[in-house]
Amino acid sequence: MNASSVNVIHAVWLDPFSPINAADRAQLDAAGISLETVSTLGDLTLALRRAHVLVVRLGDNAELLQEVQTLIAQLGHTVPVLCRVDRRRMEVAVDAMRLGALHVLSADEWSAAAWQGAVKGLNAPELKTKSYVFVDPISQHLLALAQRVAQTDVTALLVGPTGAGKEVLARVLHESSPRAKAPFVALNCAAMPEHLIEDMLFGHEKGAFTGALKEHKGLFEQAHGGTIFLDEIGEMPMNLQAKLLRVLQEKKLNRLGGEGTIDLDIRVIAATNKDLKLAIEQREFREDLYFRISTFRLRIQPLKDRSGDIVPLVAQSLARHVKGGLPFTVTPEAQALLQSYPWPGNVRELENVVQRAVVLSGGRTISPAHLMFDDAQMDEQALPVMSSMTAAMPQVFEETPLAAAPVIPALAAPTYYSPATAYAAAPIETRPEAAAPIDLDSAVKASELQVIMAALQSTDSRLEAAAKLGISPRTLRYKLAQMRTRGMTEGASA
């Protein structure tokens, strides 16, 4: 195997202590690892776009690992990190694995077998197609555990609240496994009627029932060689649970209307937001199926318990919905509000809040004035912060793109992008008698009033207007009351 092989691994090499010499580089090249050396975090920002793996040399602690993990998350990449540690620093190696390092090698280890084993499978293209956030220590521990579980074929059960990211973790398990190049097939067991779930999972033969004009391969067959993800498995009907149990035990299935058995080679991942043990007591879930699917349980904590993920998730959401254009920033005050909110809807709710903020921000900065929560009490907390910010709000923001900065900004003040299309919509007409806003804070409030008034005028009721704005009727009433308090009374009683 050599650097010209189709299986070559592109590694970015960061060693702040000593440069790699030609002999050691040649050994890694012979192991199929092509190196790109960097010396600063600024160089690393550009190099990560092409990397299968980042190799970092650690000193007396794992602080550098945490810095590069934060950088990777802010840039929206999903590059695994391999750490090199002095043999005498076993505690640093332990810390690195706890923080989610892919692998740890001794700093003086150069054998081809060791390096090939450490980077095995990392050139699978699927690993670079998704962007996930695991920044909080709780999330990093979960990621490290998931990557270990992924290397085996055990059935995994993901437990956590709705919207917390169970399917994301399922994809991480698949993409980190030897099955990464094979299909990943998902089914929400609560989203379809019972008869459709059975046909979707197990398939049917031609003529099995009226309208079965051709044979249909079920999801188990479609996932052959790969992974099938059964979301909300606690909602699966009891009679289907028995059939699923048999398939999991025997690794074989019979299509509806078929006589022969079909061999399966799949990995099963299930997820639920229910207490399955309670469901067993209430005779809503089979105990034998529970023990079959829960070989390894992974619990995903609600977003409020992993606050370190919130700001990177905001950055990721902006990158997904606001591509290209001028840079965005989120003020420290807005970040504090985001991190203090309990997020009952978890990541899904966070994405809604970010999209509203993009719509309401008339400029390039997201402040507390743009954060519209469904919980009106949080809006009440935002108003004092908004008013105290007016004097300190900068009037002009730099337009330097993130890529031009030599070092990534600190997590407390990340830089984002917004699309040119974010401001392409026709502006809402202002009333001719209204005075022009004299500062940015006033402009934001006036813009919010225009959006709300346009929604009220284009709908028949406040209930419909609230739905159009994506907020609760209570929040709409609160905002109208605040506008009247600030003297924006015209039309506010609509």
Short mmCIF file of N, CA, C and O in Angstrom, two decimals, residues 411-472:
data_model
loop_
_atom_site.label_atom_id
_atom_site.label_comp_id
_atom_site.label_asym_id
_atom_site.label_seq_id
_atom_site.Cartn_x
_atom_site.Cartn_y
_atom_site.Cartn_z
N LEU A 411 -15.28 30.86 20.94
CA LEU A 411 -16.63 30.29 20.94
C LEU A 411 -17.65 31.30 21.44
O LEU A 411 -18.81 31.28 21.06
N ALA A 412 -17.21 32.23 22.30
CA ALA A 412 -18.14 33.20 22.86
C ALA A 412 -18.66 34.17 21.81
O ALA A 412 -19.67 34.81 22.00
N ALA A 413 -17.97 34.32 20.68
CA ALA A 413 -18.42 35.24 19.65
C ALA A 413 -18.15 34.68 18.28
O ALA A 413 -17.31 35.15 17.55
N PRO A 414 -18.86 33.59 17.90
CA PRO A 414 -18.59 32.96 16.61
C PRO A 414 -19.06 33.82 15.45
O PRO A 414 -19.95 34.64 15.60
N THR A 415 -18.44 33.63 14.31
CA THR A 415 -18.83 34.33 13.10
C THR A 415 -19.54 33.37 12.17
O THR A 415 -19.06 32.27 11.95
N TYR A 416 -20.66 33.80 11.63
CA TYR A 416 -21.45 32.94 10.76
C TYR A 416 -21.63 33.61 9.40
O TYR A 416 -21.20 34.73 9.18
N TYR A 417 -22.34 32.92 8.52
CA TYR A 417 -22.67 33.47 7.21
C TYR A 417 -24.17 33.54 7.03
O TYR A 417 -24.90 32.71 7.56
N SER A 418 -24.65 34.50 6.25
CA SER A 418 -26.05 34.56 5.87
C SER A 418 -26.13 34.69 4.37
O SER A 418 -25.23 35.22 3.75
N PRO A 419 -27.22 34.19 3.75
CA PRO A 419 -27.29 34.23 2.29
C PRO A 419 -27.72 35.58 1.78
O PRO A 419 -28.42 36.31 2.45
N ALA A 420 -27.33 35.87 0.56
CA ALA A 420 -27.80 37.10 -0.06
C ALA A 420 -29.32 37.06 -0.17
O ALA A 420 -29.99 38.09 -0.09
N THR A 421 -29.86 35.85 -0.32
CA THR A 421 -31.32 35.72 -0.46
C THR A 421 -32.06 36.04 0.82
O THR A 421 -33.27 36.22 0.80
N ALA A 422 -31.35 36.11 1.94
CA ALA A 422 -32.03 36.42 3.20
C ALA A 422 -32.64 37.81 3.16
O ALA A 422 -33.57 38.11 3.88
N TYR A 423 -32.10 38.69 2.30
CA TYR A 423 -32.62 40.05 2.24
C TYR A 423 -33.23 40.35 0.87
O TYR A 423 -33.42 41.49 0.49
N ALA A 424 -33.49 39.28 0.08
CA ALA A 424 -33.99 39.48 -1.27
C ALA A 424 -35.49 39.71 -1.31
O ALA A 424 -36.03 40.15 -2.31
N ALA A 425 -36.20 39.36 -0.22
CA ALA A 425 -37.65 39.53 -0.21
C ALA A 425 -38.02 41.01 -0.27
O ALA A 425 -37.27 41.86 0.20
N ALA A 426 -39.17 41.28 -0.86
CA ALA A 426 -39.61 42.68 -0.96
C ALA A 426 -39.83 43.25 0.42
O ALA A 426 -40.42 42.61 1.29
N PRO A 427 -39.34 44.47 0.70
CA PRO A 427 -39.50 45.05 2.04
C PRO A 427 -40.96 45.36 2.32
O PRO A 427 -41.74 45.67 1.41
N ILE A 428 -41.33 45.29 3.59
CA ILE A 428 -42.69 45.63 4.00
C ILE A 428 -42.83 47.15 3.97
O ILE A 428 -41.96 47.87 4.45
N GLU A 429 -43.93 47.62 3.39
CA GLU A 429 -44.11 49.05 3.23
C GLU A 429 -44.22 49.72 4.58
O GLU A 429 -44.96 49.29 5.45
N THR A 430 -43.52 50.83 4.77
CA THR A 430 -43.62 51.59 6.01
C THR A 430 -44.68 52.67 5.86
O THR A 430 -44.96 53.14 4.76
N ARG A 431 -45.25 53.08 6.97
CA ARG A 431 -46.26 54.13 6.93
C ARG A 431 -45.57 55.47 6.69
O ARG A 431 -44.55 55.75 7.31
N PRO A 432 -46.11 56.32 5.83
CA PRO A 432 -45.42 57.55 5.47
C PRO A 432 -45.21 58.48 6.64
O PRO A 432 -44.25 59.23 6.67
N GLU A 433 -46.13 58.43 7.65
CA GLU A 433 -45.99 59.37 8.76
C GLU A 433 -45.01 58.89 9.82
O GLU A 433 -44.70 59.59 10.76
N ALA A 434 -44.53 57.64 9.70
CA ALA A 434 -43.64 57.12 10.74
C ALA A 434 -42.27 57.76 10.63
O ALA A 434 -41.73 57.91 9.53
N ALA A 435 -41.70 58.11 11.76
CA ALA A 435 -40.37 58.71 11.78
C ALA A 435 -39.33 57.65 11.48
O ALA A 435 -39.46 56.50 11.89
N ALA A 436 -38.27 58.03 10.78
CA ALA A 436 -37.20 57.08 10.48
C ALA A 436 -36.47 56.72 11.76
O ALA A 436 -36.21 57.58 12.60
N PRO A 437 -36.13 55.44 11.95
CA PRO A 437 -35.42 55.04 13.17
C PRO A 437 -34.05 55.71 13.23
O PRO A 437 -33.37 55.86 12.22
N ILE A 438 -33.68 56.11 14.44
CA ILE A 438 -32.42 56.84 14.59
C ILE A 438 -31.27 55.93 14.97
O ILE A 438 -30.11 56.36 14.94
N ASP A 439 -31.50 54.68 15.37
CA ASP A 439 -30.41 53.76 15.69
C ASP A 439 -30.84 52.34 15.33
O ASP A 439 -31.99 52.09 14.96
N LEU A 440 -29.90 51.39 15.44
CA LEU A 440 -30.15 50.01 15.03
C LEU A 440 -31.22 49.35 15.89
O LEU A 440 -32.07 48.62 15.39
N ASP A 441 -31.19 49.64 17.20
CA ASP A 441 -32.17 49.02 18.10
C ASP A 441 -33.59 49.44 17.71
O ASP A 441 -34.51 48.63 17.65
N SER A 442 -33.76 50.73 17.42
CA SER A 442 -35.07 51.22 17.02
C SER A 442 -35.49 50.62 15.68
O SER A 442 -36.66 50.30 15.46
N ALA A 443 -34.52 50.47 14.79
CA ALA A 443 -34.83 49.88 13.48
C ALA A 443 -35.30 48.44 13.63
O ALA A 443 -36.23 48.00 12.94
N VAL A 444 -34.66 47.68 14.53
CA VAL A 444 -35.06 46.30 14.75
C VAL A 444 -36.49 46.23 15.27
O VAL A 444 -37.32 45.43 14.80
N LYS A 445 -36.80 47.11 16.25
CA LYS A 445 -38.15 47.11 16.81
C LYS A 445 -39.18 47.51 15.76
O LYS A 445 -40.27 46.93 15.69
N ALA A 446 -38.84 48.52 14.94
CA ALA A 446 -39.77 48.95 13.91
C ALA A 446 -39.98 47.85 12.87
O ALA A 446 -41.10 47.63 12.40
N SER A 447 -38.90 47.14 12.54
CA SER A 447 -39.01 46.05 11.57
C SER A 447 -39.89 44.93 12.12
O SER A 447 -40.72 44.37 11.41
N GLU A 448 -39.73 44.62 13.41
CA GLU A 448 -40.55 43.58 14.03
C GLU A 448 -42.02 43.99 14.01
O GLU A 448 -42.91 43.18 13.72
N LEU A 449 -42.29 45.28 14.29
CA LEU A 449 -43.67 45.76 14.26
C LEU A 449 -44.26 45.59 12.86
O LEU A 449 -45.41 45.14 12.71
N GLN A 450 -43.48 45.92 11.82
CA GLN A 450 -43.98 45.80 10.46
C GLN A 450 -44.33 44.36 10.11
O GLN A 450 -45.36 44.08 9.47
N VAL A 451 -43.47 43.42 10.52
CA VAL A 451 -43.73 42.01 10.24
C VAL A 451 -45.00 41.55 10.94
O VAL A 451 -45.85 40.86 10.34
N ILE A 452 -45.16 41.93 12.20
CA ILE A 452 -46.34 41.52 12.96
C ILE A 452 -47.60 42.15 12.38
O ILE A 452 -48.63 41.48 12.21
N MET A 453 -47.53 43.46 12.04
CA MET A 453 -48.71 44.13 11.50
C MET A 453 -49.10 43.55 10.14
O MET A 453 -50.29 43.40 9.84
N ALA A 454 -48.10 43.19 9.33
CA ALA A 454 -48.41 42.59 8.04
C ALA A 454 -49.12 41.26 8.21
O ALA A 454 -50.05 40.93 7.47
N ALA A 455 -48.69 40.48 9.22
CA ALA A 455 -49.34 39.20 9.49
C ALA A 455 -50.77 39.40 9.97
O ALA A 455 -51.69 38.68 9.56
N LEU A 456 -50.99 40.42 10.83
CA LEU A 456 -52.34 40.69 11.33
C LEU A 456 -53.26 41.14 10.20
O LEU A 456 -54.44 40.75 10.14
N GLN A 457 -52.73 41.97 9.29
CA GLN A 457 -53.57 42.51 8.22
C GLN A 457 -53.89 41.46 7.15
O GLN A 457 -54.88 41.58 6.44
N SER A 458 -53.04 40.42 7.04
CA SER A 458 -53.25 39.42 5.99
C SER A 458 -53.99 38.19 6.50
O SER A 458 -54.18 37.24 5.75
N THR A 459 -54.40 38.19 7.76
CA THR A 459 -55.13 37.05 8.32
C THR A 459 -56.41 37.54 8.98
O THR A 459 -56.60 38.75 9.20
N ASP A 460 -57.27 36.58 9.32
CA ASP A 460 -58.58 36.93 9.88
C ASP A 460 -58.60 36.99 11.40
O ASP A 460 -59.56 37.45 11.99
N SER A 461 -57.56 36.50 12.05
CA SER A 461 -57.56 36.48 13.52
C SER A 461 -56.13 36.48 14.03
O SER A 461 -55.17 36.21 13.29
N ARG A 462 -56.00 36.79 15.31
CA ARG A 462 -54.67 36.74 15.94
C ARG A 462 -54.13 35.32 15.97
O ARG A 462 -52.92 35.11 15.90
N LEU A 463 -55.03 34.34 16.08
CA LEU A 463 -54.59 32.95 16.10
C LEU A 463 -53.90 32.59 14.79
O LEU A 463 -52.83 31.98 14.77
N GLU A 464 -54.51 33.01 13.66
CA GLU A 464 -53.91 32.74 12.36
C GLU A 464 -52.62 33.53 12.18
O GLU A 464 -51.64 33.04 11.60
N ALA A 465 -52.60 34.78 12.67
CA ALA A 465 -51.39 35.60 12.56
C ALA A 465 -50.23 34.97 13.34
O ALA A 465 -49.09 34.94 12.87
N ALA A 466 -50.53 34.47 14.55
CA ALA A 466 -49.48 33.82 15.35
C ALA A 466 -48.93 32.60 14.64
O ALA A 466 -47.72 32.36 14.61
N ALA A 467 -49.84 31.81 14.03
CA ALA A 467 -49.40 30.62 13.29
C ALA A 467 -48.52 31.02 12.11
O ALA A 467 -47.51 30.37 11.81
N LYS A 468 -48.89 32.09 11.43
CA LYS A 468 -48.11 32.55 10.27
C LYS A 468 -46.73 33.02 10.71
O LYS A 468 -45.74 32.84 10.00
N LEU A 469 -46.65 33.65 11.88
CA LEU A 469 -45.37 34.14 12.40
C LEU A 469 -44.53 33.04 13.03
O LEU A 469 -43.35 33.25 13.31
N GLY A 470 -45.14 31.89 13.29
CA GLY A 470 -44.41 30.80 13.92
C GLY A 470 -44.24 30.98 15.41
O GLY A 470 -43.28 30.48 16.00
N ILE A 471 -45.16 31.71 16.07
CA ILE A 471 -45.11 31.92 17.51
C ILE A 471 -46.45 31.55 18.12
O ILE A 471 -47.44 31.34 17.40
N SER A 472 -46.50 31.48 19.44
CA SER A 472 -47.75 31.16 20.10
C SER A 472 -48.63 32.41 20.21
O SER A 472 -48.12 33.54 20.21
#
